Short mmCIF file of C-alpha atoms in Angstrom, two decimals:
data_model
loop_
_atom_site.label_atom_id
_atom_site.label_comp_id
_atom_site.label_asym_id
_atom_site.label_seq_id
_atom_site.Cartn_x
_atom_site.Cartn_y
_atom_site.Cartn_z
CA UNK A 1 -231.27 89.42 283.19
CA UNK A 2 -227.46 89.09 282.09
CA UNK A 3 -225.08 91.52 281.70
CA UNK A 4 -222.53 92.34 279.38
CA UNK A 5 -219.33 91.45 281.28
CA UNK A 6 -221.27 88.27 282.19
CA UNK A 7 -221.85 87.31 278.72
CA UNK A 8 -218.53 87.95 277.87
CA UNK A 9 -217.24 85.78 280.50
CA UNK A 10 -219.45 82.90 279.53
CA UNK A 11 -218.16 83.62 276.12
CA UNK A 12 -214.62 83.22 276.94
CA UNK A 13 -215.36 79.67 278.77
CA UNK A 14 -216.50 78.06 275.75
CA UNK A 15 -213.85 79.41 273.54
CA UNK A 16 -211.54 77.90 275.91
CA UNK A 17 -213.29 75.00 276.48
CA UNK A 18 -213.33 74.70 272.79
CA UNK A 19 -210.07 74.85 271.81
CA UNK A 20 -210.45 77.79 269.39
CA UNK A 21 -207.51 78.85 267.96
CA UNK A 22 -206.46 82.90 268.23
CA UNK A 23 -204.16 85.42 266.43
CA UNK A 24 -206.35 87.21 263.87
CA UNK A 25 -207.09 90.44 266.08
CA UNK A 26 -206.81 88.48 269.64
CA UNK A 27 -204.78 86.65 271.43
CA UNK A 28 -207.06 85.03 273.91
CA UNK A 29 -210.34 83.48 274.50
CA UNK A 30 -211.31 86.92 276.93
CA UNK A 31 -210.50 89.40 273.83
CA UNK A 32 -212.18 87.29 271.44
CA UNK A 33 -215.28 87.07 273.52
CA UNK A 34 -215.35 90.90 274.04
CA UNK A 35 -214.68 91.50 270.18
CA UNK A 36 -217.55 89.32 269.11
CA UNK A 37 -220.31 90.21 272.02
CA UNK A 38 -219.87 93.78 271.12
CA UNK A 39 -219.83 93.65 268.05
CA UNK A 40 -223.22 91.51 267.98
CA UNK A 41 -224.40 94.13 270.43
CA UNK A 42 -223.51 97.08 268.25
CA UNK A 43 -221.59 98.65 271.16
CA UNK A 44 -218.19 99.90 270.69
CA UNK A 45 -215.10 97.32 270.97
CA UNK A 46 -213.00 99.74 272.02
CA UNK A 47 -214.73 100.82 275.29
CA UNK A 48 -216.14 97.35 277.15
CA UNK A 49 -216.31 99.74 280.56
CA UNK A 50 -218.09 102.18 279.69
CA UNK A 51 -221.26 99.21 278.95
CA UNK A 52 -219.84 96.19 280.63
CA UNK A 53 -223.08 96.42 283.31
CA UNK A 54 -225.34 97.43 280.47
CA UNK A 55 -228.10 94.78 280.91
CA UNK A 56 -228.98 92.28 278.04
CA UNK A 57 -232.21 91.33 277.08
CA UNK A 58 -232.66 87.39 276.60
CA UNK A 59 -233.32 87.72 272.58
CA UNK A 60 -229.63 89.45 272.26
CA UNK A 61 -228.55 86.62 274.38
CA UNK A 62 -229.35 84.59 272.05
CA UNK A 63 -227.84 86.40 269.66
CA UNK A 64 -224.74 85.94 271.19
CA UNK A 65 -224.95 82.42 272.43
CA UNK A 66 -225.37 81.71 268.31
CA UNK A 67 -223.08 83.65 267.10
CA UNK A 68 -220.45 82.20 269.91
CA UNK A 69 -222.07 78.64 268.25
CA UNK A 70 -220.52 79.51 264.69
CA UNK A 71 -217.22 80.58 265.75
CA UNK A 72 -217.00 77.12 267.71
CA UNK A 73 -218.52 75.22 264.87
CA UNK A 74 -216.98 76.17 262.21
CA UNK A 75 -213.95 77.89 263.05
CA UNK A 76 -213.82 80.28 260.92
CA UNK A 77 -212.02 83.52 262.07
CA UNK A 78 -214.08 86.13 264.23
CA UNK A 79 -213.12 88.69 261.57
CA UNK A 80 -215.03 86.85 258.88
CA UNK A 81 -217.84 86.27 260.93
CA UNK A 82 -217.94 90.17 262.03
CA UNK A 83 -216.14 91.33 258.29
CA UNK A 84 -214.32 93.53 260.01
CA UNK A 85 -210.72 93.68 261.38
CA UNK A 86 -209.01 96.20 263.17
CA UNK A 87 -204.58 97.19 262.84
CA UNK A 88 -203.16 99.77 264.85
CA UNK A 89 -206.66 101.29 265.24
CA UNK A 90 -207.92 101.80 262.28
CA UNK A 91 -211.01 99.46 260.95
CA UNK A 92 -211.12 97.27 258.02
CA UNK A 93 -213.02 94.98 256.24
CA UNK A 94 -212.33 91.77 255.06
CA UNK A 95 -213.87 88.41 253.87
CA UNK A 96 -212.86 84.94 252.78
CA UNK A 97 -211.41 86.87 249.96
CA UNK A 98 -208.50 88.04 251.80
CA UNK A 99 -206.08 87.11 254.56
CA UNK A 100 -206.99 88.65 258.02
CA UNK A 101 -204.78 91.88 258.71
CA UNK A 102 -202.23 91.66 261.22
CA UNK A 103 -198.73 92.75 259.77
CA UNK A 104 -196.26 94.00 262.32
CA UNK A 105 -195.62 96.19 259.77
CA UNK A 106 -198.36 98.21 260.53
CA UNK A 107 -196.55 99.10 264.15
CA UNK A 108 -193.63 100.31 262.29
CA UNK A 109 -195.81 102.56 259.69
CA UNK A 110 -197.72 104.24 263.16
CA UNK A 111 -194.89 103.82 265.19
CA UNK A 112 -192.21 105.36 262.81
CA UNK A 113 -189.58 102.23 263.00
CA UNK A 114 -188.64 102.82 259.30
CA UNK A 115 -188.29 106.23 259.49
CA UNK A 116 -184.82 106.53 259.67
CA UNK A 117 -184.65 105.21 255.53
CA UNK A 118 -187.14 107.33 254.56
CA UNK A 119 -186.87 111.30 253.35
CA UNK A 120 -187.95 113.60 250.84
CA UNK A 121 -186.90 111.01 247.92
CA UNK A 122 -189.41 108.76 249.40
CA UNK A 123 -192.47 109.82 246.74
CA UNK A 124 -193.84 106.29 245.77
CA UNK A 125 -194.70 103.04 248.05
CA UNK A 126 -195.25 99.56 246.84
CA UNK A 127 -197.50 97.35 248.50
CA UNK A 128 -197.05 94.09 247.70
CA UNK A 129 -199.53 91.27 248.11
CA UNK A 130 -201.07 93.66 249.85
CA UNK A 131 -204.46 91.57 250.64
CA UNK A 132 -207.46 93.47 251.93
CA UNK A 133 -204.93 96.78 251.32
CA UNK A 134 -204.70 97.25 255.12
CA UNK A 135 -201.24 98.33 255.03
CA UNK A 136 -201.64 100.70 251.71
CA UNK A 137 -204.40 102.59 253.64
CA UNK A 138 -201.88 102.83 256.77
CA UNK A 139 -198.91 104.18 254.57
CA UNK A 140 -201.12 106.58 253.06
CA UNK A 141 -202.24 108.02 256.20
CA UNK A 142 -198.65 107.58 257.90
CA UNK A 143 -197.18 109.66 254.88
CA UNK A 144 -199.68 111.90 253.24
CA UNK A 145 -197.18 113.55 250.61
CA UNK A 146 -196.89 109.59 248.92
CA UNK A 147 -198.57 108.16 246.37
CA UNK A 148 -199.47 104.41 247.23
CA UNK A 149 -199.65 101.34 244.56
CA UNK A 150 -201.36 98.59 246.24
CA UNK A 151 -200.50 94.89 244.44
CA UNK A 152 -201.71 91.15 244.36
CA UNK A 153 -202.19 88.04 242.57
CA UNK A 154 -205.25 87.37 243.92
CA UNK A 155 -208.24 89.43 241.81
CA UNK A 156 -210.78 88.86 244.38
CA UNK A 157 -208.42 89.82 247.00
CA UNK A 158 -208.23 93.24 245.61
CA UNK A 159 -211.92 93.81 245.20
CA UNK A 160 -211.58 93.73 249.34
CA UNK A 161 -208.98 96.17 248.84
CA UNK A 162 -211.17 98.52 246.88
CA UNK A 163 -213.57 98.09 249.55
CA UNK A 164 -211.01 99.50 252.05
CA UNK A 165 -209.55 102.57 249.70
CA UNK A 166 -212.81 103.70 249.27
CA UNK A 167 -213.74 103.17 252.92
CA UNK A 168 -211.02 105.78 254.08
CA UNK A 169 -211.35 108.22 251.04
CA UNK A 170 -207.76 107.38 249.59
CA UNK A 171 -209.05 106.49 246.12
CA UNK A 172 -206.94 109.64 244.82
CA UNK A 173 -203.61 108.42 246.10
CA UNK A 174 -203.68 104.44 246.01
CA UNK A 175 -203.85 102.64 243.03
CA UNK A 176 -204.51 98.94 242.97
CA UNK A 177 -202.57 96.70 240.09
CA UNK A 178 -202.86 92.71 239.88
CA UNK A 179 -199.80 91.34 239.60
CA UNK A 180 -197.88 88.12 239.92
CA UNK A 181 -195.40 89.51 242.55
CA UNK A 182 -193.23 92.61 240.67
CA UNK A 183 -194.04 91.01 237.25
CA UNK A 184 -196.31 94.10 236.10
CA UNK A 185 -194.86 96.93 238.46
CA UNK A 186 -191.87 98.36 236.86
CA UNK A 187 -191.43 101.01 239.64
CA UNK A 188 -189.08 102.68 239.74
CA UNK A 189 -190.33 102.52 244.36
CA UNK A 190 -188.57 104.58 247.24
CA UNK A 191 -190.22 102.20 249.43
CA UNK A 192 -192.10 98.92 249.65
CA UNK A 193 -193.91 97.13 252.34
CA UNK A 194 -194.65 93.13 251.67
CA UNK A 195 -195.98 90.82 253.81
CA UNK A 196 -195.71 87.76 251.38
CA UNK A 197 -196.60 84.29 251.62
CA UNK A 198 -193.89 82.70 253.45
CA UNK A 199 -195.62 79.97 255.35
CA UNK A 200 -193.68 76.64 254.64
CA UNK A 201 -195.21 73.50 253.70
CA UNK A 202 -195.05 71.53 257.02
CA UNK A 203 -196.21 74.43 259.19
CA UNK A 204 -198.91 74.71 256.72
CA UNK A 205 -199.69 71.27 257.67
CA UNK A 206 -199.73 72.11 261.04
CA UNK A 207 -201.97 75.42 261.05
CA UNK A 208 -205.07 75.41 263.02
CA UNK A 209 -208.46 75.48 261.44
CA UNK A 210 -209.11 78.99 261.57
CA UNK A 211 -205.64 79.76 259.73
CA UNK A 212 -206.54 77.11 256.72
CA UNK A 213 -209.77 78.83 255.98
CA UNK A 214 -208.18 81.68 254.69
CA UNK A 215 -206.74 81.58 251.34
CA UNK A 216 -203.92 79.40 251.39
CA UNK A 217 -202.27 81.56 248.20
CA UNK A 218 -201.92 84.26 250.85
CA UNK A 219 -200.04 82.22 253.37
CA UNK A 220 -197.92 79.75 251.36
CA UNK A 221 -198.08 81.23 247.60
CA UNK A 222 -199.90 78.06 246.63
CA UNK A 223 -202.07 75.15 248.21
CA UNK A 224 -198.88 72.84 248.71
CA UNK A 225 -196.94 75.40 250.09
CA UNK A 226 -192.58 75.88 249.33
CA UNK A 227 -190.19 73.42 250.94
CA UNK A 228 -188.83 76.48 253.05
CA UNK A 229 -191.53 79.02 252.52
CA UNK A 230 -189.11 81.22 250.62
CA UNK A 231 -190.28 80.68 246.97
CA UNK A 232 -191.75 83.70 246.37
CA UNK A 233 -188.92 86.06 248.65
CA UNK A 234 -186.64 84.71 246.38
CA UNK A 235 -187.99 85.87 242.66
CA UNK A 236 -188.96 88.88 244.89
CA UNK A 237 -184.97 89.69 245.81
CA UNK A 238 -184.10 88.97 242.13
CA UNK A 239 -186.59 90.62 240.78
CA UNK A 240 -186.16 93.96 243.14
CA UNK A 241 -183.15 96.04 242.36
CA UNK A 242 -184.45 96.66 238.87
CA UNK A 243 -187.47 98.19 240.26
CA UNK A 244 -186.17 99.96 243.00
CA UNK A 245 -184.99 103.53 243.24
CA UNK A 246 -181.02 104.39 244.25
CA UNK A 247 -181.84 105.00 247.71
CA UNK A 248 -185.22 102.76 248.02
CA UNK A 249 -185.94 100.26 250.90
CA UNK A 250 -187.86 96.72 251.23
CA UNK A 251 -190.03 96.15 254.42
CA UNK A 252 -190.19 92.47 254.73
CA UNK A 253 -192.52 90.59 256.79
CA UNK A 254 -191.21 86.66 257.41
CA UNK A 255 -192.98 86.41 260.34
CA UNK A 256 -191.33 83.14 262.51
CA UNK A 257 -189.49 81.91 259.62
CA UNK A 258 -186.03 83.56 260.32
CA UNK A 259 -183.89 80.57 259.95
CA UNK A 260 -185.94 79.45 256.93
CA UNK A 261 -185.24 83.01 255.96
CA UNK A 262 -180.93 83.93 257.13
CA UNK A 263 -180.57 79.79 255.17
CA UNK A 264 -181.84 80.97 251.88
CA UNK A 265 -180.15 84.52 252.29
CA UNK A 266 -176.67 83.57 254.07
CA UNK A 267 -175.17 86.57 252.25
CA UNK A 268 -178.19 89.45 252.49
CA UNK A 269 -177.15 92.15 254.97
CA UNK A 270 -180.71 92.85 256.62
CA UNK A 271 -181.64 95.09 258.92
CA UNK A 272 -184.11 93.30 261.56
CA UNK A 273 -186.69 95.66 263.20
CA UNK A 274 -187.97 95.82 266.85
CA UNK A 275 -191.84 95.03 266.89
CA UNK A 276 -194.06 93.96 269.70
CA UNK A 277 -193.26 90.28 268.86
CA UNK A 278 -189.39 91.01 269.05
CA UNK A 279 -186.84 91.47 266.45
CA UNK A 280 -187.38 88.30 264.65
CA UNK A 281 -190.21 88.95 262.25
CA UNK A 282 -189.69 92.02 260.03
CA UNK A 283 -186.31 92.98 257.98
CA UNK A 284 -185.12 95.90 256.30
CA UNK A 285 -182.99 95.81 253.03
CA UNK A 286 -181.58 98.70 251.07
CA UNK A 287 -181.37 98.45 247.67
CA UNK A 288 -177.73 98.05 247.59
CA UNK A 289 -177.78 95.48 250.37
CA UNK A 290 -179.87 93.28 247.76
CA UNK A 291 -177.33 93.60 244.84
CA UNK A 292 -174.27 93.13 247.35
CA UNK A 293 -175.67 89.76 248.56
CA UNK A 294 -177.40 88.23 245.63
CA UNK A 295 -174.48 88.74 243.49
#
């Protein structure tokens, strides 16, 4: 009879062998073959020593060997195979409605790298395009004196959000409001987090399969995807000021698109913030930092 670890390891072989693609929750074929054994075990995915010699009968092997099988087929993500998706601890669900989580904003929220720009003014947080509301439900808990609007385009994206306020009791302090970026928010925010659609149209080409099968609005701000993946930051920085309060901050997520990003903005005085991935994928802009180098 097998064992846990040993399934896991099998796992992690085929993913390789495979050619998976990772970076919705893992970053290699071992983590991904943890996550989705114990999860098809119902064991925690947290703790994989505490049961990693737990024996496994051959009908759950099976399990696993087919659920392994649809990863591998049809590449979906593992987080829409198991619906759930886990940032900076804290569980979440998600479908093909919505992007996987993984904002490195969510390590500044826990970690307290905007801190510095925040203070007693700071009373109501945007979340734009906030997807499966992942980082709504994060601010909320981070700062429990705020009162959290949670935003997208996408309707069916925000049904997943739902999902999530309700999941973690919050339905008293987030709101949720479709809107076409700030088009029906008038504000005024102290604070708001996006992680926007930024991919451009040639890495869009060039995206794996598991990437294309979510929704490409959340990744490029339409199918075809912007020359420079800036389309949408741009009516977002025009669009901002008027929205924002005197001493408000944006949280901007542009994720490996820098140069894309310092090109369109040669005159924006941005604050870049140190994540785990470096200081490269997440900016900072006051609100008078916006009106000094847009105008």
């Amino acid at each position: 009879m097998s064992t846990v670890i040993a399934l896991i390891e099998a796992a992690a072989e085929r993913l390789d062998a495979a050619g998976v693609a990772f970076g919705h929750g893992t970053a290699n074929a071992f983590d991904e073959a943890a996550w989705l054994v114990l999860w098809q075990l119902r064991q925690p995915i947290d703790d994989l020593d505490a049961v990693a010699d737990r024996p496994v009968s051959p009908a759950e092997q099976a399990q696993v060997e087919a659920l392994i099988e649809t990863r591998i087929r049809t590449r979906q993500p593992a987080a829409y195979l198991t619906k759930e998706a886990w940032l900076q601890g804290v569980p979440f669900y998600v479908d093909e409605r919505a992007i996987v989580p993984r904002s490195f904003i969510a390590e500044l929220l826990i970690d307290g790298g905007i801190d510095y720009w925040l203070g007693p003014h700071t009373q109501q947080v945007l979340d734009l395009c906030t997807g499966n509301g992942s980082l709504a439900v994060l601010a909320a808990m981070t700062y429990p004196e705020v009162t959290v609007t949670a935003s997208d385009i996408s309707a069916t994206a925000l049904e997943v959000a739902a999902i999530n306020v309700t999941r973690h009791a919050l339905d008293s302090r987030i709101t949720l409001v479709a809107s076409d970026g700030l088009a029906a928010l008038p504000g005024p925010w102290d604070l708001i987090l996006c992680n926007p659609p930024y991919v451009n149209a040639q890495s869009m080409a060039a995206l794996p399969p598991e990437y294309q099968a979510e929704p490409a609005l959340a990744l490029s701000g339409n199918a075809a995807g912007g020359t420079d993946g800036m389309d949408f930051i741009r009516g977002l920085l025009a669009d901002a000021p008027s929205r924002m309060s005197a001493q408000a901050v944006l949280v901007l997520e542009i994720g490996n698109e820098r140069a894309y990003f310092e090109a369109a903005f040669p005159r924006l005085e941005a604050v870049w913030l140190d994540t785990s991935a470096g200081e490269d994928q997440v900016l900072l802009l006051t609100r008078d930092a916006i009106v000094r180098g847009l105008h």
